[in-house]
Short mmCIF file of C-alpha atoms in Angstrom, two decimals:
data_model
loop_
_atom_site.label_atom_id
_atom_site.label_comp_id
_atom_site.label_asym_id
_atom_site.label_seq_id
_atom_site.Cartn_x
_atom_site.Cartn_y
_atom_site.Cartn_z
CA MET T 1202 4.91 -23.60 18.63
CA SER T 1203 6.32 -20.25 17.50
CA VAL T 1204 6.39 -17.99 14.45
CA ALA T 1205 9.55 -16.15 13.41
CA ILE T 1206 9.22 -13.02 11.25
CA VAL T 1207 12.59 -12.48 9.67
CA ASP T 1208 14.02 -9.00 10.30
CA TYR T 1209 16.66 -8.09 7.74
CA GLY T 1210 15.98 -4.38 7.48
CA SER T 1211 13.13 -4.64 4.97
CA GLY T 1212 9.41 -4.56 5.18
CA ASN T 1213 6.62 -3.55 7.42
CA LEU T 1214 7.41 -6.04 10.17
CA HIS T 1215 5.14 -4.35 12.66
CA SER T 1216 1.98 -4.95 10.59
CA ALA T 1217 2.97 -8.55 9.80
CA GLN T 1218 3.60 -9.26 13.49
CA LYS T 1219 0.35 -7.67 14.64
CA ALA T 1220 -1.65 -9.53 11.98
CA CYS T 1221 -0.11 -12.87 13.05
CA GLU T 1222 -0.77 -12.12 16.72
CA ARG T 1223 -4.35 -11.17 16.05
CA MET T 1224 -5.06 -14.31 14.03
CA ALA T 1225 -3.33 -16.55 16.57
CA ARG T 1226 -5.68 -15.06 19.17
CA GLU T 1227 -8.77 -15.44 16.97
CA ARG T 1228 -7.95 -19.05 16.12
CA GLY T 1229 -7.23 -19.89 19.76
CA LEU T 1230 -3.59 -20.75 19.09
CA ASN T 1231 -0.97 -20.19 21.73
CA VAL T 1232 1.75 -18.96 19.37
CA PRO T 1233 4.40 -16.42 20.28
CA VAL T 1234 5.23 -14.26 17.25
CA LEU T 1235 8.83 -13.21 17.21
CA VAL T 1236 10.42 -10.53 15.00
CA THR T 1237 14.02 -11.64 14.80
CA ALA T 1238 17.35 -11.08 13.05
CA ASP T 1239 18.86 -14.08 14.85
CA PRO T 1240 19.47 -17.14 12.61
CA ASP T 1241 19.22 -19.53 15.58
CA SER T 1242 15.75 -18.23 16.45
CA VAL T 1243 14.74 -18.76 12.82
CA ARG T 1244 16.17 -22.28 12.93
CA ARG T 1245 14.16 -23.08 16.08
CA ALA T 1246 10.87 -21.55 14.88
CA ASP T 1247 7.98 -23.78 13.87
CA ARG T 1248 6.83 -21.36 11.19
CA ILE T 1249 8.68 -18.68 9.29
CA VAL T 1250 7.45 -15.48 7.64
CA LEU T 1251 9.74 -13.58 5.26
CA PRO T 1252 8.44 -10.08 4.45
CA GLY T 1253 10.11 -7.66 2.05
CA VAL T 1254 9.53 -4.34 0.32
CA GLY T 1255 11.68 -2.37 -2.08
CA ALA T 1256 13.96 -3.57 -4.83
CA PHE T 1257 14.81 -7.27 -5.26
CA ALA T 1258 18.59 -6.72 -5.23
CA ASP T 1259 18.42 -4.56 -2.08
CA CYS T 1260 16.32 -7.17 -0.26
CA LYS T 1261 18.62 -9.99 -1.33
CA ALA T 1262 21.64 -7.97 -0.16
CA GLY T 1263 19.88 -7.22 3.14
CA LEU T 1264 19.13 -10.90 3.71
CA ALA T 1265 22.66 -11.95 2.76
CA GLY T 1266 23.96 -9.22 5.07
CA VAL T 1267 22.67 -11.02 8.17
CA PRO T 1268 25.41 -13.60 8.84
CA GLY T 1269 24.01 -17.14 8.74
CA MET T 1270 20.44 -16.13 7.92
CA ILE T 1271 20.17 -17.63 4.43
CA GLU T 1272 21.70 -20.88 5.73
CA ALA T 1273 19.26 -20.95 8.68
CA LEU T 1274 16.27 -20.32 6.38
CA THR T 1275 17.39 -22.98 3.91
CA GLU T 1276 17.93 -25.53 6.65
CA ALA T 1277 14.59 -24.86 8.34
CA VAL T 1278 12.44 -24.55 5.21
CA ARG T 1279 14.11 -26.79 2.63
CA GLY T 1280 15.83 -29.16 5.03
CA ARG T 1281 13.24 -29.67 7.75
CA GLY T 1282 10.09 -28.56 5.93
CA ARG T 1283 8.99 -25.83 8.29
CA PRO T 1284 5.91 -24.00 6.94
CA PHE T 1285 7.08 -20.83 5.24
CA LEU T 1286 5.23 -17.69 4.08
CA GLY T 1287 7.00 -15.19 1.80
CA ILE T 1288 5.30 -11.81 1.41
CA CYS T 1289 5.79 -9.47 -1.58
CA VAL T 1290 9.56 -9.27 -2.18
CA GLY T 1291 9.86 -12.00 0.46
CA MET T 1292 7.97 -14.21 -1.99
CA GLN T 1293 10.01 -12.98 -4.95
CA LEU T 1294 13.24 -13.98 -3.17
CA MET T 1295 12.10 -17.64 -3.35
CA ALA T 1296 12.68 -17.54 -7.14
CA GLY T 1297 15.81 -18.36 -9.12
CA ARG T 1298 16.62 -14.82 -10.22
CA GLY T 1299 15.43 -11.26 -10.05
CA LEU T 1300 15.64 -9.17 -13.22
CA GLU T 1301 14.87 -5.78 -11.59
CA LYS T 1302 17.70 -3.36 -12.50
CA ASP T 1303 20.49 -5.99 -12.74
CA THR T 1304 20.14 -9.76 -12.63
CA THR T 1305 20.37 -10.99 -9.04
CA ALA T 1306 20.29 -14.57 -7.82
CA GLY T 1307 17.36 -15.43 -5.54
CA LEU T 1308 17.13 -18.30 -3.08
CA GLY T 1309 16.23 -20.69 -5.90
CA TRP T 1310 13.51 -22.49 -3.95
CA VAL T 1311 11.13 -22.29 -6.93
CA PRO T 1312 12.06 -22.02 -10.61
CA GLY T 1313 11.48 -18.76 -12.44
CA ASP T 1314 12.39 -15.11 -12.88
CA ILE T 1315 11.10 -11.97 -11.21
CA ASP T 1316 10.33 -9.77 -14.21
CA LEU T 1317 8.45 -6.55 -14.99
CA ILE T 1318 4.66 -6.75 -15.35
CA ARG T 1319 3.78 -5.93 -18.94
CA PRO T 1320 0.05 -5.10 -19.22
CA ALA T 1321 -1.32 -5.27 -22.76
CA ASP T 1322 -3.25 -2.04 -22.11
CA PRO T 1323 -0.80 0.90 -21.94
CA ALA T 1324 -3.34 2.90 -19.91
CA LEU T 1325 -2.79 0.56 -16.96
CA LYS T 1326 -0.40 2.13 -14.47
CA ILE T 1327 2.74 0.54 -13.09
CA PRO T 1328 3.14 -0.14 -10.13
CA HIS T 1329 0.13 -2.47 -9.93
CA MET T 1330 -1.05 -0.64 -6.82
CA GLY T 1331 -4.40 -1.40 -5.27
CA TRP T 1332 -7.02 -4.11 -4.82
CA ASN T 1333 -7.50 -7.06 -7.12
CA THR T 1334 -9.25 -10.43 -6.98
CA LEU T 1335 -7.51 -13.82 -7.15
CA ASN T 1336 -7.96 -16.52 -9.78
CA VAL T 1337 -6.97 -19.68 -7.96
CA THR T 1338 -5.56 -22.63 -9.92
CA ARG T 1339 -6.12 -25.34 -7.28
CA ASP T 1340 -7.20 -25.91 -3.70
CA HIS T 1341 -4.71 -25.12 -0.96
CA PRO T 1342 -5.14 -25.16 2.85
CA VAL T 1343 -4.03 -21.51 3.21
CA LEU T 1344 -6.98 -20.48 1.01
CA ALA T 1345 -9.54 -22.58 2.87
CA GLY T 1346 -12.84 -20.76 3.33
CA ILE T 1347 -11.70 -17.65 1.44
CA PRO T 1348 -13.99 -16.57 -1.44
CA THR T 1349 -11.83 -16.10 -4.56
CA GLY T 1350 -12.51 -15.53 -8.24
CA PRO T 1351 -14.06 -12.44 -9.89
CA ASP T 1352 -16.77 -12.18 -7.22
CA GLY T 1353 -14.50 -13.06 -4.33
CA LEU T 1354 -12.65 -10.96 -1.79
CA HIS T 1355 -9.80 -8.65 -2.79
CA ALA T 1356 -6.08 -8.59 -2.00
CA TYR T 1357 -3.89 -5.49 -1.79
CA PHE T 1358 -0.98 -5.36 -4.25
CA VAL T 1359 1.90 -2.89 -4.55
CA HIS T 1360 4.51 -4.09 -7.05
CA SER T 1361 5.95 -3.65 -10.52
CA TYR T 1362 7.62 -7.08 -10.85
CA HIS T 1363 6.26 -10.61 -10.52
CA LEU T 1364 7.20 -14.27 -10.96
CA THR T 1365 7.36 -15.50 -14.55
CA ALA T 1366 8.77 -18.48 -16.44
CA THR T 1367 8.10 -20.81 -13.54
CA ALA T 1368 6.67 -24.33 -13.39
CA ASP T 1369 2.88 -24.57 -13.79
CA ASP T 1370 2.45 -26.37 -10.48
CA VAL T 1371 4.14 -23.50 -8.61
CA VAL T 1372 1.48 -20.86 -9.38
CA LEU T 1373 -1.39 -21.04 -6.91
CA ALA T 1374 -3.24 -17.85 -7.88
CA GLU T 1375 -3.10 -15.12 -10.50
CA ALA T 1376 -4.48 -11.60 -10.71
CA ASP T 1377 -5.71 -10.03 -13.94
CA TYR T 1378 -3.97 -6.72 -14.67
CA GLY T 1379 -4.04 -6.55 -18.43
CA ALA T 1380 -1.73 -9.54 -18.12
CA ARG T 1381 -1.68 -12.63 -15.93
CA VAL T 1382 0.12 -11.52 -12.79
CA THR T 1383 1.42 -14.18 -10.40
CA ALA T 1384 -0.38 -13.49 -7.14
CA MET T 1385 0.41 -16.60 -5.05
CA ILE T 1386 2.81 -19.51 -5.29
CA ALA T 1387 3.02 -22.77 -3.37
CA ARG T 1388 5.35 -25.74 -3.33
CA ASP T 1389 5.98 -28.33 -0.59
CA THR T 1390 5.77 -26.49 2.75
CA MET T 1391 6.17 -23.05 1.18
CA VAL T 1392 3.62 -20.44 0.16
CA GLY T 1393 4.25 -16.96 -1.17
CA THR T 1394 1.94 -14.02 -1.73
CA GLN T 1395 2.81 -11.17 -4.09
CA PHE T 1396 0.10 -9.13 -2.33
CA HIS T 1397 0.26 -8.01 1.29
CA PRO T 1398 -1.97 -10.25 3.45
CA GLU T 1399 -1.19 -8.03 6.46
CA LYS T 1400 -2.81 -5.16 4.53
CA SER T 1401 -5.62 -7.08 2.84
CA GLN T 1402 -8.26 -6.85 5.56
CA THR T 1403 -10.61 -9.88 5.65
CA LEU T 1404 -8.88 -11.94 2.94
CA GLY T 1405 -5.40 -11.31 4.32
CA LEU T 1406 -6.23 -12.03 7.93
CA ALA T 1407 -8.02 -15.28 6.99
CA LEU T 1408 -5.00 -16.35 4.94
CA ILE T 1409 -2.62 -15.63 7.82
CA GLY T 1410 -4.89 -17.57 10.19
CA ASN T 1411 -4.89 -20.52 7.78
CA PHE T 1412 -1.10 -20.36 7.50
CA LEU T 1413 -0.78 -20.52 11.30
CA GLU T 1414 -2.93 -23.67 11.32
CA TRP T 1415 -1.42 -25.28 8.22
CA ARG T 1416 0.12 -28.69 8.85
CA PRO T 1417 1.76 -29.71 5.57
CA MET O 973 -11.98 -5.34 -14.76
CA SER O 974 -10.85 -7.17 -11.66
CA PHE O 975 -8.54 -4.32 -10.58
CA LYS O 976 -10.42 -1.72 -8.56
CA VAL O 977 -10.54 2.05 -8.13
CA ARG O 978 -9.48 3.19 -4.65
CA ILE O 979 -11.64 5.32 -2.33
CA ILE O 980 -9.39 7.02 0.22
CA PRO O 981 -10.53 9.03 3.22
CA CYS O 982 -7.93 11.53 4.48
CA LEU O 983 -7.58 12.53 8.12
CA ASP O 984 -5.85 15.78 9.09
CA VAL O 985 -4.00 15.17 12.36
CA LYS O 986 -2.55 17.86 14.61
CA ASP O 987 -0.69 17.03 17.82
CA GLY O 988 -2.12 13.51 17.67
CA ARG O 989 -5.74 14.61 17.27
CA VAL O 990 -8.05 14.68 14.26
CA VAL O 991 -8.55 18.33 13.31
CA LYS O 992 -12.02 18.24 11.81
CA GLY O 993 -13.88 16.00 14.24
CA VAL O 994 -15.07 12.86 12.52
CA GLN O 995 -18.82 12.69 12.83
CA PHE O 996 -19.59 9.02 13.02
CA VAL O 997 -22.43 7.98 15.21
CA ASP O 998 -20.71 5.21 17.09
CA LEU O 999 -17.32 6.79 17.78
CA ILE O 1000 -16.49 7.15 21.45
CA ASP O 1001 -13.82 9.75 20.79
CA ALA O 1002 -14.27 11.49 17.44
CA GLY O 1003 -10.92 13.24 17.80
CA ASP O 1004 -8.88 10.07 18.11
CA PRO O 1005 -7.27 9.26 14.76
CA VAL O 1006 -7.01 5.57 15.62
CA GLU O 1007 -10.75 5.37 16.33
CA ALA O 1008 -11.49 7.21 13.10
CA ALA O 1009 -9.18 4.86 11.18
CA ARG O 1010 -10.93 1.82 12.68
CA ALA O 1011 -14.29 3.23 11.62
CA TYR O 1012 -13.11 3.77 8.03
CA ASP O 1013 -11.58 0.29 8.00
CA ALA O 1014 -14.89 -1.22 9.07
CA ALA O 1015 -16.77 0.96 6.56
CA GLY O 1016 -14.82 -0.52 3.62
CA ALA O 1017 -12.32 2.25 2.78
CA ASP O 1018 -9.65 0.99 0.39
CA GLU O 1019 -6.80 2.90 1.97
CA LEU O 1020 -6.28 5.62 4.59
CA THR O 1021 -4.22 8.79 4.47
CA PHE O 1022 -3.04 10.69 7.51
CA LEU O 1023 -1.86 14.24 6.94
CA ASP O 1024 0.17 15.50 9.88
CA ILE O 1025 -0.28 19.25 10.17
CA THR O 1026 1.54 19.54 13.50
CA ALA O 1027 3.42 22.82 13.44
CA SER O 1028 6.38 21.97 15.65
CA SER O 1029 8.76 19.22 14.66
CA ASP O 1030 9.22 18.48 18.40
CA ASP O 1031 5.69 17.13 18.48
CA ARG O 1032 6.12 14.79 15.54
CA ARG O 1033 6.83 11.80 17.77
CA THR O 1034 3.10 11.87 18.53
CA MET O 1035 2.44 11.01 14.88
CA PHE O 1036 4.68 7.96 15.04
CA ASP O 1037 2.62 6.73 17.97
CA VAL O 1038 -0.64 7.36 16.07
CA VAL O 1039 0.70 5.41 13.08
CA THR O 1040 1.88 2.54 15.29
CA ARG O 1041 -1.46 2.22 17.04
CA THR O 1042 -3.37 2.45 13.74
CA ALA O 1043 -1.23 -0.27 12.15
CA GLU O 1044 -1.98 -2.52 15.13
CA ALA O 1045 -5.72 -2.10 14.70
CA CYS O 1046 -6.25 -1.69 10.94
CA PHE O 1047 -4.95 -4.22 8.43
CA MET O 1048 -5.26 -1.97 5.42
CA PRO O 1049 -2.90 0.31 3.47
CA LEU O 1050 -1.87 3.48 5.25
CA THR O 1051 -0.20 6.56 3.73
CA VAL O 1052 1.25 9.26 5.96
CA GLY O 1053 2.28 12.75 4.89
CA GLY O 1054 2.99 16.19 6.29
CA GLY O 1055 6.37 17.61 7.25
CA VAL O 1056 8.35 14.72 5.72
CA ARG O 1057 11.80 16.24 5.08
CA THR O 1058 14.46 13.58 5.50
CA VAL O 1059 15.18 9.93 4.76
CA GLU O 1060 15.07 9.42 8.55
CA ASP O 1061 11.51 10.86 8.70
CA ILE O 1062 10.48 8.30 6.08
CA ARG O 1063 12.21 5.42 7.83
CA ALA O 1064 10.55 6.30 11.16
CA LEU O 1065 7.09 6.37 9.56
CA LEU O 1066 7.60 3.08 7.69
CA VAL O 1067 8.92 1.37 10.81
CA SER O 1068 5.89 2.65 12.72
CA GLY O 1069 3.63 0.88 10.23
CA ALA O 1070 3.01 3.28 7.31
CA ASP O 1071 3.01 1.62 3.89
CA LYS O 1072 3.58 4.78 1.90
CA VAL O 1073 4.94 8.18 2.81
CA SER O 1074 3.91 11.30 0.98
CA ILE O 1075 6.41 14.09 0.34
CA ASN O 1076 5.29 17.61 -0.54
CA THR O 1077 7.36 20.77 0.09
CA ALA O 1078 10.62 18.89 0.61
CA ALA O 1079 10.35 17.55 -2.95
CA VAL O 1080 9.65 21.03 -4.35
CA ASN O 1081 12.71 22.41 -2.55
CA ASP O 1082 14.98 19.48 -3.43
CA ARG O 1083 13.90 17.15 -6.24
CA ALA O 1084 16.84 14.85 -5.58
CA PHE O 1085 15.25 13.96 -2.23
CA VAL O 1086 12.61 11.97 -4.15
CA GLY O 1087 15.35 9.96 -5.84
CA ARG O 1088 17.18 9.29 -2.56
CA ALA O 1089 13.96 8.21 -0.87
CA ALA O 1090 12.93 5.91 -3.73
CA ASP O 1091 16.39 4.33 -3.92
CA LYS O 1092 16.35 3.68 -0.20
CA PHE O 1093 12.82 2.38 0.29
CA GLY O 1094 11.54 1.52 -3.20
CA ASN O 1095 9.34 3.55 -5.56
CA GLN O 1096 6.22 1.79 -4.29
CA CYS O 1097 6.25 3.60 -0.95
CA ILE O 1098 7.13 7.09 -2.16
CA VAL O 1099 4.14 9.31 -2.94
CA VAL O 1100 4.71 12.86 -4.11
CA ALA O 1101 1.90 15.23 -3.12
CA ILE O 1102 1.36 18.06 -5.59
CA ASP O 1103 -0.68 21.14 -4.67
CA ALA O 1104 -1.50 22.90 -7.92
CA LYS O 1105 -3.38 26.05 -8.93
CA ARG O 1106 -4.53 27.09 -12.37
CA VAL O 1107 -2.45 30.06 -13.55
CA SER O 1108 -3.59 30.36 -17.18
CA ALA O 1109 -6.02 33.16 -18.00
CA ALA O 1110 -9.34 32.47 -19.72
CA GLY O 1111 -8.75 31.61 -23.37
CA GLU O 1112 -5.10 30.64 -22.82
CA ALA O 1113 -3.81 27.07 -22.97
CA GLU O 1114 -4.43 25.43 -19.58
CA ARG O 1115 -1.50 25.72 -17.20
CA TRP O 1116 -1.13 24.86 -13.53
CA GLU O 1117 1.59 25.84 -11.11
CA ILE O 1118 2.83 24.26 -7.89
CA PHE O 1119 1.96 26.21 -4.74
CA THR O 1120 3.35 25.57 -1.27
CA HIS O 1121 2.38 26.76 2.22
CA GLY O 1122 -1.22 25.66 1.93
CA GLY O 1123 -1.63 27.25 -1.51
CA ARG O 1124 -0.32 30.68 -0.50
CA LYS O 1125 3.15 30.58 -2.02
CA PRO O 1126 3.65 30.31 -5.80
CA THR O 1127 6.77 28.55 -7.03
CA GLY O 1128 6.69 29.21 -10.76
CA ILE O 1129 6.98 25.44 -11.36
CA ASP O 1130 4.68 23.89 -13.98
CA ALA O 1131 2.63 21.15 -12.30
CA VAL O 1132 2.54 18.69 -15.21
CA ALA O 1133 6.27 18.99 -15.93
CA TYR O 1134 6.99 18.60 -12.22
CA ALA O 1135 4.87 15.45 -12.03
CA ARG O 1136 6.86 13.93 -14.91
CA GLU O 1137 10.10 14.91 -13.21
CA VAL O 1138 9.34 13.39 -9.79
CA VAL O 1139 8.05 10.18 -11.39
CA ALA O 1140 11.27 9.89 -13.41
CA LEU O 1141 13.14 10.28 -10.10
CA GLY O 1142 11.19 7.42 -8.52
CA ALA O 1143 7.82 8.59 -7.17
CA GLY O 1144 5.47 5.58 -7.26
CA GLU O 1145 2.27 7.58 -6.99
CA ILE O 1146 1.07 11.19 -7.32
CA LEU O 1147 -1.42 12.68 -4.86
CA LEU O 1148 -2.79 15.61 -6.83
CA THR O 1149 -4.70 18.38 -5.04
CA SER O 1150 -6.33 21.28 -6.81
CA MET O 1151 -5.89 24.27 -4.53
CA ASP O 1152 -8.57 26.08 -6.54
CA ARG O 1153 -11.13 23.41 -5.75
CA ASP O 1154 -10.04 22.32 -2.25
CA GLY O 1155 -12.87 23.01 0.19
CA THR O 1156 -15.26 24.32 -2.50
CA LYS O 1157 -17.35 21.16 -3.02
CA SER O 1158 -17.46 22.04 -6.73
CA GLY O 1159 -15.71 18.86 -7.91
CA PHE O 1160 -12.15 17.89 -8.83
CA ASP O 1161 -10.28 20.02 -11.37
CA LEU O 1162 -10.78 17.39 -14.07
CA MET O 1163 -8.58 19.03 -16.68
CA LEU O 1164 -5.70 19.14 -14.20
CA THR O 1165 -6.29 15.54 -13.17
CA ARG O 1166 -6.44 14.38 -16.79
CA ALA O 1167 -3.33 16.37 -17.75
CA VAL O 1168 -1.26 14.78 -14.95
CA ALA O 1169 -2.74 11.28 -15.32
CA ASP O 1170 -1.91 11.31 -19.04
CA ALA O 1171 1.60 12.61 -18.37
CA VAL O 1172 2.84 9.95 -15.93
CA PRO O 1173 2.85 6.12 -15.95
CA VAL O 1174 2.17 5.81 -12.18
CA PRO O 1175 -1.19 5.98 -10.35
CA VAL O 1176 -2.66 9.45 -9.78
CA ILE O 1177 -4.97 10.10 -6.82
CA ALA O 1178 -7.36 13.02 -7.33
CA SER O 1179 -8.00 15.31 -4.38
CA GLY O 1180 -9.66 18.62 -3.63
CA GLY O 1181 -13.22 19.66 -4.26
CA VAL O 1182 -15.52 16.67 -3.86
CA GLY O 1183 -19.06 17.71 -3.01
CA THR O 1184 -21.36 15.22 -4.73
CA LEU O 1185 -21.39 11.51 -5.48
CA ASP O 1186 -20.98 12.24 -9.19
CA HIS O 1187 -17.76 14.13 -8.47
CA PHE O 1188 -16.18 10.84 -7.33
CA VAL O 1189 -17.23 9.18 -10.59
CA ASP O 1190 -15.91 12.10 -12.68
CA GLY O 1191 -12.47 12.01 -11.04
CA VAL O 1192 -11.96 8.51 -12.40
CA ALA O 1193 -14.12 8.38 -15.53
CA ARG O 1194 -13.19 11.82 -16.85
CA GLY O 1195 -10.06 12.77 -14.90
CA GLY O 1196 -8.31 9.45 -15.36
CA ALA O 1197 -7.44 9.06 -11.65
CA THR O 1198 -6.89 5.55 -10.24
CA GLY O 1199 -8.09 6.65 -6.83
CA VAL O 1200 -10.06 9.46 -5.24
CA LEU O 1201 -9.32 11.10 -1.92
CA ALA O 1202 -11.71 13.13 0.18
CA ALA O 1203 -11.83 14.45 3.72
CA SER O 1204 -14.78 16.53 4.84
CA VAL O 1205 -17.58 14.75 2.96
CA PHE O 1206 -16.64 11.59 4.85
CA HIS O 1207 -15.83 13.16 8.22
CA PHE O 1208 -19.01 15.21 8.35
CA GLY O 1209 -21.04 12.20 7.33
CA THR O 1210 -22.29 13.77 4.08
CA PHE O 1211 -21.65 10.41 2.43
CA THR O 1212 -20.61 7.06 3.81
CA ILE O 1213 -17.90 5.03 2.09
CA GLY O 1214 -20.64 2.55 1.17
CA GLU O 1215 -22.80 5.21 -0.51
CA VAL O 1216 -19.87 6.44 -2.57
CA LYS O 1217 -18.92 2.91 -3.58
CA ARG O 1218 -22.45 1.88 -4.52
CA HIS O 1219 -22.82 5.04 -6.60
CA MET O 1220 -19.52 4.53 -8.41
CA GLN O 1221 -20.32 0.88 -9.06
CA ALA O 1222 -23.73 1.81 -10.45
CA ALA O 1223 -21.93 4.26 -12.75
CA GLY O 1224 -20.02 1.30 -14.17
CA LEU O 1225 -16.67 1.74 -12.39
CA PRO O 1226 -14.77 -1.25 -10.94
CA ILE O 1227 -15.25 -0.97 -7.18
CA ARG O 1228 -14.24 -3.28 -4.32
CA MET O 1229 -17.44 -4.11 -2.45
CA ASP O 1230 -15.88 -6.40 0.20
CA GLY O 1231 -17.79 -5.91 3.45
CA ILE O 1232 -20.30 -3.48 1.93
CA ALA O 1233 -23.95 -4.48 1.72
CA GLY O 1234 -25.17 -4.31 -1.89
#
């Protein structure tokens, strides 16, 4: 078994890799964690992590700029159902379109748009930057054993855009930021977190451990 | 409110060592920034800031190594500042494992640098650090000016107008230090904090002057900051992160208590 973290010039790959390695160790899994820009390595991996920070269009262009990468991801995740974790803009890329700056097509793996967060309270700052709790809509193996809800653990968010206009069964968790902010999505063998599990201490590490053990 | 206020310890690092030794009981090496970061992680800090005060740019590689080793051990947000002058400096810090990079003098000298950095890496990872001093006389309307070189060199630039300008260029957060209050333990400059927080739509972190537990509360409740940063009160063990958080929570502020005994 192996985990591929997709390197397309975006994101804090180092933290994601170290968090996966640490949780593989803690869960007693013998899983090499590979940071790779090679589509064939992504195709061969048993699990795939797609990080991403920055603007949607830049990340999409970066991913499209690696020859064969989008095809390899689509084949592995949509074709062969490899467990997939998208983080922050890596999650946003799963959507149909991004509306940040110009309209940009996403991977289209889940319906919906990536649109600006619009808190009802104008005193709330954008970006949504900091720690928030998760309101979970249903059970999911990657959340097993993690306390959620208003009294649960916190996740670390840094973003101004989020998934909207999607199907109800796609949203796995929301955060309250003067508006309902999409915090996690899940469909088939895919999960996505708008927050950074690799920066979310206890909650994030537990989630990554669960993802490594997830057998959808 | 489910969204929480951030409590941020700041470590001054010179040539790869913590400048003011961190006085935690169980640290093996109080001068090792990675050890100090681990201790703050375990104590429930919401974020960490490293300020590199290394004089020579030749020695800056050391900081990349510190950041790399911290990111391997601590799965929490990390901001790094000090001597950040080029897009390459930012890239190297982000690749090492920093989540945000703070720009100070380079932004004062060349505002467009903020725009280039934000375009390249996204607004969310570009923090502009503002060192401000009150320049209005008693009885005049309040006015603060940007100072560089550790508060020694005036620039003539109005702090509030400058904050608006760098945010318009793409700064995703303002780290605001009162040079009048820094090191005095007399509390944040709340009027300065409020003036900047009201002027910009991005988070403002208050810094400079914390001496009591109530000062932390005031920075948020009266100053309008979304986070509070302190150095010596944490390093010298005056307060633990837990004490500060319990006090702020008791004062009615939304605080993340993960891992902290009630």
